[in-house]
Tab-separated table of C-alpha atoms in Angstrom:
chain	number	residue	atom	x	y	z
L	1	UNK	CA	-22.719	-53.530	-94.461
L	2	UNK	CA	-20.142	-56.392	-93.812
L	3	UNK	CA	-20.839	-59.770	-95.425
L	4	UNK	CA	-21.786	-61.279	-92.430
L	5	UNK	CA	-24.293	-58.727	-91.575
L	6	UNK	CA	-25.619	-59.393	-94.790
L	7	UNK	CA	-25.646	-63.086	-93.995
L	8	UNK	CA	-27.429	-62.174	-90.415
L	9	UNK	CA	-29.996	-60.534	-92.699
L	10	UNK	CA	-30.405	-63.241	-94.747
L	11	UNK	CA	-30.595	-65.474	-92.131
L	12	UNK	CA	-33.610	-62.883	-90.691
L	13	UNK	CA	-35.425	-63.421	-93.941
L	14	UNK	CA	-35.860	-67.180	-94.110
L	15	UNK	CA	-36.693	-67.146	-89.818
L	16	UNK	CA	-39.016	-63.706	-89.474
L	17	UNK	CA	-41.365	-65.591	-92.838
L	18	UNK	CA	-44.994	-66.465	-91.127
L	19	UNK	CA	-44.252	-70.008	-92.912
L	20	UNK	CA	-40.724	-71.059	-92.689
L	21	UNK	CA	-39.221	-72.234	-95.784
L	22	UNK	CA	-37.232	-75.266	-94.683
L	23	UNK	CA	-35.508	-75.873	-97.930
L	24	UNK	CA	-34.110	-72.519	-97.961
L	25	UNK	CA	-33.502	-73.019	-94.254
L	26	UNK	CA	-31.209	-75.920	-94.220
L	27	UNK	CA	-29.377	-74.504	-97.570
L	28	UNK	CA	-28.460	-72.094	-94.992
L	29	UNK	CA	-27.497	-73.988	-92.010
L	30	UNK	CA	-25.258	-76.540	-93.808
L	31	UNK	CA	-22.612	-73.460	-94.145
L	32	UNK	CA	-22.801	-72.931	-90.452
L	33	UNK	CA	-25.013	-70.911	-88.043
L	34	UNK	CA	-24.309	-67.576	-86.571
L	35	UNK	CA	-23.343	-68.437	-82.909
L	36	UNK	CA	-25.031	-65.101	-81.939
L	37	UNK	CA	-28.649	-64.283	-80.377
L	38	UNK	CA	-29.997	-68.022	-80.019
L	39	UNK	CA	-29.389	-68.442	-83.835
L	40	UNK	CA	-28.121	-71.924	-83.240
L	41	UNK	CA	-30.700	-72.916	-80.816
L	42	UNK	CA	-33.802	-71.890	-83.008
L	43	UNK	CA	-32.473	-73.310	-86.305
L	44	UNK	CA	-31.772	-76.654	-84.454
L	45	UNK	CA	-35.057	-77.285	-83.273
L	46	UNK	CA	-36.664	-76.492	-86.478
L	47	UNK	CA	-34.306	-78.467	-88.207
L	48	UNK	CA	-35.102	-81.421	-85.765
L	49	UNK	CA	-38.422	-80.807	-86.137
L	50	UNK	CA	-39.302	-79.762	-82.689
L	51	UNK	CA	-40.713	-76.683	-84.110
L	52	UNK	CA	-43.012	-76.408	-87.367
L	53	UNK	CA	-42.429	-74.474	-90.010
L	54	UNK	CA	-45.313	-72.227	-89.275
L	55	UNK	CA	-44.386	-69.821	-86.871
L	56	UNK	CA	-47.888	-69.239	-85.196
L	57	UNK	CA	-48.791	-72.676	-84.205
L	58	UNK	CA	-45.249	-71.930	-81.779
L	59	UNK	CA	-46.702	-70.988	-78.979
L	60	UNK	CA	-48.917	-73.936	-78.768
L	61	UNK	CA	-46.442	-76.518	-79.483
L	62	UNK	CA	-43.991	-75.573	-77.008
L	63	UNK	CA	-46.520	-75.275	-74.296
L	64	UNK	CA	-48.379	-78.747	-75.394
L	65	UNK	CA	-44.785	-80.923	-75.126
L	66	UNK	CA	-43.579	-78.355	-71.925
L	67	UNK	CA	-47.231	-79.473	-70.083
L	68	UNK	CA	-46.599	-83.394	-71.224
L	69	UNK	CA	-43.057	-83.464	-69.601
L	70	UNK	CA	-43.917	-82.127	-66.588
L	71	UNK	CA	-46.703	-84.365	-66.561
L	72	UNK	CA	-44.243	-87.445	-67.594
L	73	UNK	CA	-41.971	-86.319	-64.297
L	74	UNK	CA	-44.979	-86.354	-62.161
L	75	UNK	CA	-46.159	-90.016	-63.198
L	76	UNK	CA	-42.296	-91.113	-63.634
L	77	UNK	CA	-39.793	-89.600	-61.057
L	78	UNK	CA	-40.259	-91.639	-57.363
L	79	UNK	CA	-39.945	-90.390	-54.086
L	80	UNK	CA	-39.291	-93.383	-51.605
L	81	UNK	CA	-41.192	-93.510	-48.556
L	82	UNK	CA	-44.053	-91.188	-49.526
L	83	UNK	CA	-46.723	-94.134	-48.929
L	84	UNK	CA	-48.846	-93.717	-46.595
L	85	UNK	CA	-47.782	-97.424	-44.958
L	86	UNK	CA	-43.871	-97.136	-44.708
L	87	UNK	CA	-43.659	-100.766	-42.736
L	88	UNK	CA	-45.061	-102.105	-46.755
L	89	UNK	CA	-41.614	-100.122	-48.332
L	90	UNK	CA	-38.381	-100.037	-47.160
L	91	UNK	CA	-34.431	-99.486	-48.494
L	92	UNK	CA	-33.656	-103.260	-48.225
L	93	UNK	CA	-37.388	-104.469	-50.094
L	94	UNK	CA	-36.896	-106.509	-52.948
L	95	UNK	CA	-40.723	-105.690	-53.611
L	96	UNK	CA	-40.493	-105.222	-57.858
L	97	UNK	CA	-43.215	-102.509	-57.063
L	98	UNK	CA	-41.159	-101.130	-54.509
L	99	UNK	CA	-40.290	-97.330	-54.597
L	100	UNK	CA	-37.040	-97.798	-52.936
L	101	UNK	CA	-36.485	-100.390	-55.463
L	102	UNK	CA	-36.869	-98.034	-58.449
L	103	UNK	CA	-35.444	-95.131	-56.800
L	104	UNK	CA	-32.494	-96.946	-56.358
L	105	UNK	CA	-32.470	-98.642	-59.939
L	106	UNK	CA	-32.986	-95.150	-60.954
L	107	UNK	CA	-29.983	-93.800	-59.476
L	108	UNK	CA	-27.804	-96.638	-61.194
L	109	UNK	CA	-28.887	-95.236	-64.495
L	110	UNK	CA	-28.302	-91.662	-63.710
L	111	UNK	CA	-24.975	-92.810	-62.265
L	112	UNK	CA	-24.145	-94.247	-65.702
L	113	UNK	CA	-25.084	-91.398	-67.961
L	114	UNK	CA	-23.091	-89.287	-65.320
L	115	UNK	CA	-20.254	-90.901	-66.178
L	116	UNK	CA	-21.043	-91.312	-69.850
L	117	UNK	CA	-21.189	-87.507	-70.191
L	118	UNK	CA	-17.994	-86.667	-67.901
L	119	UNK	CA	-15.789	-89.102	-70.304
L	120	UNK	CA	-17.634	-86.824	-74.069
L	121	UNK	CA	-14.936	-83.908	-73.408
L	122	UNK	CA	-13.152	-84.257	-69.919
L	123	UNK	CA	-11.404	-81.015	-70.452
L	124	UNK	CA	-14.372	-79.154	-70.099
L	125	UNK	CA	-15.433	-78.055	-66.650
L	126	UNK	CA	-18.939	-77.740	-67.917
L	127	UNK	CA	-19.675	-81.704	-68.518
L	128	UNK	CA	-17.743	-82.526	-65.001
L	129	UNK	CA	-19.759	-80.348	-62.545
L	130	UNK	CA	-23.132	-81.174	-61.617
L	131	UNK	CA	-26.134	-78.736	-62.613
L	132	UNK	CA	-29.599	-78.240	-62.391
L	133	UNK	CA	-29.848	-78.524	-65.598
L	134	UNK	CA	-27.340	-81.147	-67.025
L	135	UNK	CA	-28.102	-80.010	-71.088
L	136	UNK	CA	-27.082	-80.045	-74.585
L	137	UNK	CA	-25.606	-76.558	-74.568
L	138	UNK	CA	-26.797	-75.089	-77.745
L	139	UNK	CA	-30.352	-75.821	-76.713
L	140	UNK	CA	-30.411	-74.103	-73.163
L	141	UNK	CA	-28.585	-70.988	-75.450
L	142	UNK	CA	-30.491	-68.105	-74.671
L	143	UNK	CA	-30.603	-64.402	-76.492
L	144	UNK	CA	-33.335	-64.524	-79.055
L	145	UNK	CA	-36.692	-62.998	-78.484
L	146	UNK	CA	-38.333	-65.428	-81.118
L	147	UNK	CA	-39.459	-67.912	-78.215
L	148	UNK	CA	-40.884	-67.882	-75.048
L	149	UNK	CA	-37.423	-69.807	-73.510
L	150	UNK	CA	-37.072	-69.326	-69.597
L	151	UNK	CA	-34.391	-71.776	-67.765
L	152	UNK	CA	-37.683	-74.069	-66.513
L	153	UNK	CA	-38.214	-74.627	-69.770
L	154	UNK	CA	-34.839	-75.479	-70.901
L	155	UNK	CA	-34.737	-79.413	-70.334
L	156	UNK	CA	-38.115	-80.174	-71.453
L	157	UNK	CA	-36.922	-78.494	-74.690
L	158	UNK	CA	-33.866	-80.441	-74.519
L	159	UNK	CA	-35.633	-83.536	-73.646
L	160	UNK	CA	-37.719	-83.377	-77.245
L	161	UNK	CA	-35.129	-82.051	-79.176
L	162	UNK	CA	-32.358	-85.408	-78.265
L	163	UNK	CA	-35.460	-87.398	-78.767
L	164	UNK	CA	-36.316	-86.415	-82.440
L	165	UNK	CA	-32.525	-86.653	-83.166
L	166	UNK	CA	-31.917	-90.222	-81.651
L	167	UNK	CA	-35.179	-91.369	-83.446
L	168	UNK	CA	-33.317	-90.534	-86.606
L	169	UNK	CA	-30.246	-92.428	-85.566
L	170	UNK	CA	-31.737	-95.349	-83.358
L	171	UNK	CA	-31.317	-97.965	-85.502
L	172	UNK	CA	-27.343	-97.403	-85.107
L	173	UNK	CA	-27.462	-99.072	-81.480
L	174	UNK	CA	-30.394	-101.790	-82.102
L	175	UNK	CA	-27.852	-105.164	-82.731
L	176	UNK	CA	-31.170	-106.886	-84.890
L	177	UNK	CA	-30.728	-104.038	-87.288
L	178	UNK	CA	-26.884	-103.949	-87.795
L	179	UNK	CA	-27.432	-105.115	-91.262
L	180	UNK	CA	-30.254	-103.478	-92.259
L	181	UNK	CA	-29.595	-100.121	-94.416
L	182	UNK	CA	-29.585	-98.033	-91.537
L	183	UNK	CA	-27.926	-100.333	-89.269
L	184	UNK	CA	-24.096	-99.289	-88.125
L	185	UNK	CA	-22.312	-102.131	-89.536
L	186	UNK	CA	-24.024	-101.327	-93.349
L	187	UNK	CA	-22.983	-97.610	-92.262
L	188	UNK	CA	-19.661	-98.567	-91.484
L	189	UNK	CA	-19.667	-99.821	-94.946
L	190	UNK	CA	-20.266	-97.325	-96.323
L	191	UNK	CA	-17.336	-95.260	-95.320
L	192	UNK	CA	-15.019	-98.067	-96.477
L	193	UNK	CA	-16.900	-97.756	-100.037
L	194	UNK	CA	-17.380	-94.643	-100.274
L	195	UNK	CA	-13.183	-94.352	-98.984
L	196	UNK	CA	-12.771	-97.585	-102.173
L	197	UNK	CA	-14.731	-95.103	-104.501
L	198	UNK	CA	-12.168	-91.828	-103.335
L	199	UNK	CA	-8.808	-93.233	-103.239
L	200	UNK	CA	-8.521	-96.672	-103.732
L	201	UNK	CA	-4.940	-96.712	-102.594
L	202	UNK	CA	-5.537	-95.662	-98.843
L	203	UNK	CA	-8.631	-97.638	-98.833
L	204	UNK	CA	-5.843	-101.304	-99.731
L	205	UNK	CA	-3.390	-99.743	-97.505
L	206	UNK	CA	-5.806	-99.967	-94.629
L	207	UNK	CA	-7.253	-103.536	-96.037
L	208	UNK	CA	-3.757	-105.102	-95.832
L	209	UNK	CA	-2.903	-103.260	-92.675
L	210	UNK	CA	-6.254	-105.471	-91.075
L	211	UNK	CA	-7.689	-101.771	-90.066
L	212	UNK	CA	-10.996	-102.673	-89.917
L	213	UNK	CA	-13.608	-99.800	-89.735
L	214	UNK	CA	-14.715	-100.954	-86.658
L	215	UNK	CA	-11.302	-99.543	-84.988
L	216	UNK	CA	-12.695	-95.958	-85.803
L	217	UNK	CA	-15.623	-94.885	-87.675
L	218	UNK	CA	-17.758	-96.827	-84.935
L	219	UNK	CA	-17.312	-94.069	-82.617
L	220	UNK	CA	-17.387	-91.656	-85.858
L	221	UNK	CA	-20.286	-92.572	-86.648
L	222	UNK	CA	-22.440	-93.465	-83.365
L	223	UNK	CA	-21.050	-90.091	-82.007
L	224	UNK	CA	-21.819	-87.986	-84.771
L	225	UNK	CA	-18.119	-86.838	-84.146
L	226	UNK	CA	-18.602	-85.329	-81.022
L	227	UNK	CA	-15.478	-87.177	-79.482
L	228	UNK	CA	-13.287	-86.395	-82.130
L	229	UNK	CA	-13.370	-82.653	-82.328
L	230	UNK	CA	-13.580	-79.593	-79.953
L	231	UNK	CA	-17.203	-78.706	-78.682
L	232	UNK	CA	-17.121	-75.380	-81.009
L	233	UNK	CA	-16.035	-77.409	-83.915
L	234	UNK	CA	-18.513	-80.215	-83.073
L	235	UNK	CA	-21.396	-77.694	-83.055
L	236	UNK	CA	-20.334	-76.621	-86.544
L	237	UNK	CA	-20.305	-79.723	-87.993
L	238	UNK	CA	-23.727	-80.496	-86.331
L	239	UNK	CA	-25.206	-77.783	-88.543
L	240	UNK	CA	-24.419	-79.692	-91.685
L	241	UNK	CA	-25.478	-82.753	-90.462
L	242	UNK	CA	-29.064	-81.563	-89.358
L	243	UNK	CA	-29.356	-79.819	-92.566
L	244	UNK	CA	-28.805	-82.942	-94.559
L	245	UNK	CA	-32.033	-83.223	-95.803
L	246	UNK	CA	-31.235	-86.868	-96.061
L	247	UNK	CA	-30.743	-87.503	-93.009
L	248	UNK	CA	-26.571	-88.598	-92.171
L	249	UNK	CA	-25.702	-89.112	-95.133
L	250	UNK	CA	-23.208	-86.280	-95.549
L	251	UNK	CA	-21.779	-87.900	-92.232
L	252	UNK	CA	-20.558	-90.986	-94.445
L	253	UNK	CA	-18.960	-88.073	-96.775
L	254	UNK	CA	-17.291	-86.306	-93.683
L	255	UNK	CA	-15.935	-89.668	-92.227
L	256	UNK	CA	-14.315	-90.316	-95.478
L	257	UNK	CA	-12.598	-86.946	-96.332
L	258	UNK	CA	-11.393	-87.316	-92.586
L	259	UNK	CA	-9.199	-90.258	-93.925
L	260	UNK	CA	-8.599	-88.794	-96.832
L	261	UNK	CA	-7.064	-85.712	-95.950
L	262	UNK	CA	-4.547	-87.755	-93.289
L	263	UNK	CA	-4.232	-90.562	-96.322
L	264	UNK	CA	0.043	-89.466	-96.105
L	265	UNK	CA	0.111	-89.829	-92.651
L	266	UNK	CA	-2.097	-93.176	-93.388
L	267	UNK	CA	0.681	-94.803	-95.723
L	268	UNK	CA	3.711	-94.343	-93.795
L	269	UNK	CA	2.231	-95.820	-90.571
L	270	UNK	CA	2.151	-99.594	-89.691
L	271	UNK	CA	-1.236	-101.329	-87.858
L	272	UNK	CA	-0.493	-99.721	-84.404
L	273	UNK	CA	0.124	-96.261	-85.991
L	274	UNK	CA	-2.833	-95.904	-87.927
L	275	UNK	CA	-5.122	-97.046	-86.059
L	276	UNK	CA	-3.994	-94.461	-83.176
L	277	UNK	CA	-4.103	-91.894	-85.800
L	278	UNK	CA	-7.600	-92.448	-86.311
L	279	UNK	CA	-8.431	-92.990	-82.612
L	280	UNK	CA	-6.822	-89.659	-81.847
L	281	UNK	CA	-7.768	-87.330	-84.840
L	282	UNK	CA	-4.820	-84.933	-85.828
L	283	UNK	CA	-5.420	-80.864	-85.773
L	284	UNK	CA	-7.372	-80.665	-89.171
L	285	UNK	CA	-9.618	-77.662	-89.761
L	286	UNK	CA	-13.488	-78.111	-89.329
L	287	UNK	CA	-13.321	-75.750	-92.416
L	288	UNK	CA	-10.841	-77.944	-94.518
L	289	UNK	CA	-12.953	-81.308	-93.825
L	290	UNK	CA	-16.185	-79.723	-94.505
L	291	UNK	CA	-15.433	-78.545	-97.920
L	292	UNK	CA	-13.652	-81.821	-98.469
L	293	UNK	CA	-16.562	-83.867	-97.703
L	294	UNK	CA	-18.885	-81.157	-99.818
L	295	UNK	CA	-16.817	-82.015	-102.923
L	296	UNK	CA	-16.896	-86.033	-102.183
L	297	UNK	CA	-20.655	-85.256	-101.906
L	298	UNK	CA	-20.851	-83.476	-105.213
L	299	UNK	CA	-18.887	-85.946	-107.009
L	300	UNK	CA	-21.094	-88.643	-105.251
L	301	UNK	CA	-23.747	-87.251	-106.623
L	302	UNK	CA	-22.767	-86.505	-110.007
L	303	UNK	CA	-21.783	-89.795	-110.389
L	304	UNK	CA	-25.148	-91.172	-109.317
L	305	UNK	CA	-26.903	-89.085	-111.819
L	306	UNK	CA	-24.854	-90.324	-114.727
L	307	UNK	CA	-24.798	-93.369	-114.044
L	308	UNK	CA	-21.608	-94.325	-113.233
């Protein structure tokens, strides 16, 4: 049996247990997932805690949070000129309570995430046509038997699953809480300390150079990446991040190695140079940053520990 059959297997063990052991789980995950038979899709929703850990209460919590979207279209989604007095509601009203009014307020917001999701990877044909179901790949991924997953079902799932993750990372886009710990300009800081901490002479380079982290690890960090790499190797670095069982921080370890391994390309540019570099990520492989940012990790750590 090849090592990755073995690692299949493995990977078996810790999803077939009646109570999944999440520990063992995400000490799995953060070296990648298997991109075969749903894999991916299952360990990301128990990961984002759209599933629990035991496997027979399932069945009940997919159907309970399928039944409540449906039931959240019904009350939410408008269809104009349904009433049963059409004279009351028309196109032009200006009626707040009007359904024309929403619908079409509605429609400006779809428009926008349209748009927001055509300009993620514009090489892709699959985020510039228009679907049925408009979804986070890896989620709609079908091929495992584990769950009862039929394409009706896929954006409810989807729906749940983008809403546990943004709850985690929320506080990124609320401008009260930029300061906070959680808030994106502390997190911002953190990848120029943690950079300070690493190599101190990239981190003056870019100080003197007036590269401010706001040029780059913004969009790092807000994204979670996905802008910067291909879709495959976005996926892959998802599964780290979701296994980080605190929650982003390894994303502060990945930003940094990301400078870090470009630091000679860093020191011979000037302002405009640079800061394209980092705009524009060169071809460095997922593999290469990964274990780069698993060693700044480490070292974080050890340092923590000890004191230093």
């Amino acid at each position: 049996m090849s090592s990755y059959d073995l690692r299949l297997k493995d990977l078996d063990q810790v999803l077939e247990s009646e109570v999944i052991d999440l520990s063992k789980l995400r000490e799995f995950c953060f070296n990648g997932i298997p991109d075969v038979k749903g894999y991916r899709s299952l360990c990301w929703r128990l990961l984002l805690n759209y599933l629990p850990c035991d496997r027979n209460k399932w069945d009940e919590q997919l159907d309970h949070h399928r039944k409540l979207y449906q039931q959240w279209l019904d009350e939410i989604l408008v269809t104009p000129g349904s009433i049963d007095n059409e004279e009351c509601d028309h196109p032009l009203s200006e009626d707040p309570n009007s359904k024309w009014n929403t619908f079409f307020k509605d429609n400006q917001a779809l428009t926008q995430i349209d748009k927001d999701v055509r300009r993620l990877h514009p090489e892709l044909s699959f985020f510039q046509q228009a679907t049925d179901y408009p979804l986070p790949i890896v989620v709609y991924s079908c091929g495992t038997k584990r769950l009862n997953r039929r394409v009706e079902h896929a954006e409810a799932d989807c729906f749940f699953v983008f809403t546990n993750l943004m709850s985690e990372i929320r506080d990124f886009f609320i401008k009260t809480l930029d300061e906070t710990d959680t808030g994106i300009v502390n997190m911002m800081r953190k990848v120029t300390d943690r950079l300070k901490e690493n190599d101190p002479v990239v981190h003056s380079y870019l100080v003197k150079n007036e590269i401010y982290p706001q040029y780059y690890s913004f969009r790092w960090l807000t994204l979670l990446l996905s802008q910067e790499f291909s879709l495959p190797e976005v996926l892959r670095i998802w599964d780290s991040l979701f296994s980080d069982s605190q929650r982003f921080s390894f994303l502060i370890d990945i930003c940094c190695a990301m400078i870090v391994l470009i630091r000679d390309q860093i020191l011979a540019g000037d302002f405009s140079t640079i800061v394209k570099l980092l705009q524009n990520y060169p071809n460095v492989e997922t593999r290469v940053i990964l274990n780069k940012a698993a060693e700044l990790s480490i070292k974080n750590r050890d340092e923590e520990s000890s004191g230093i």
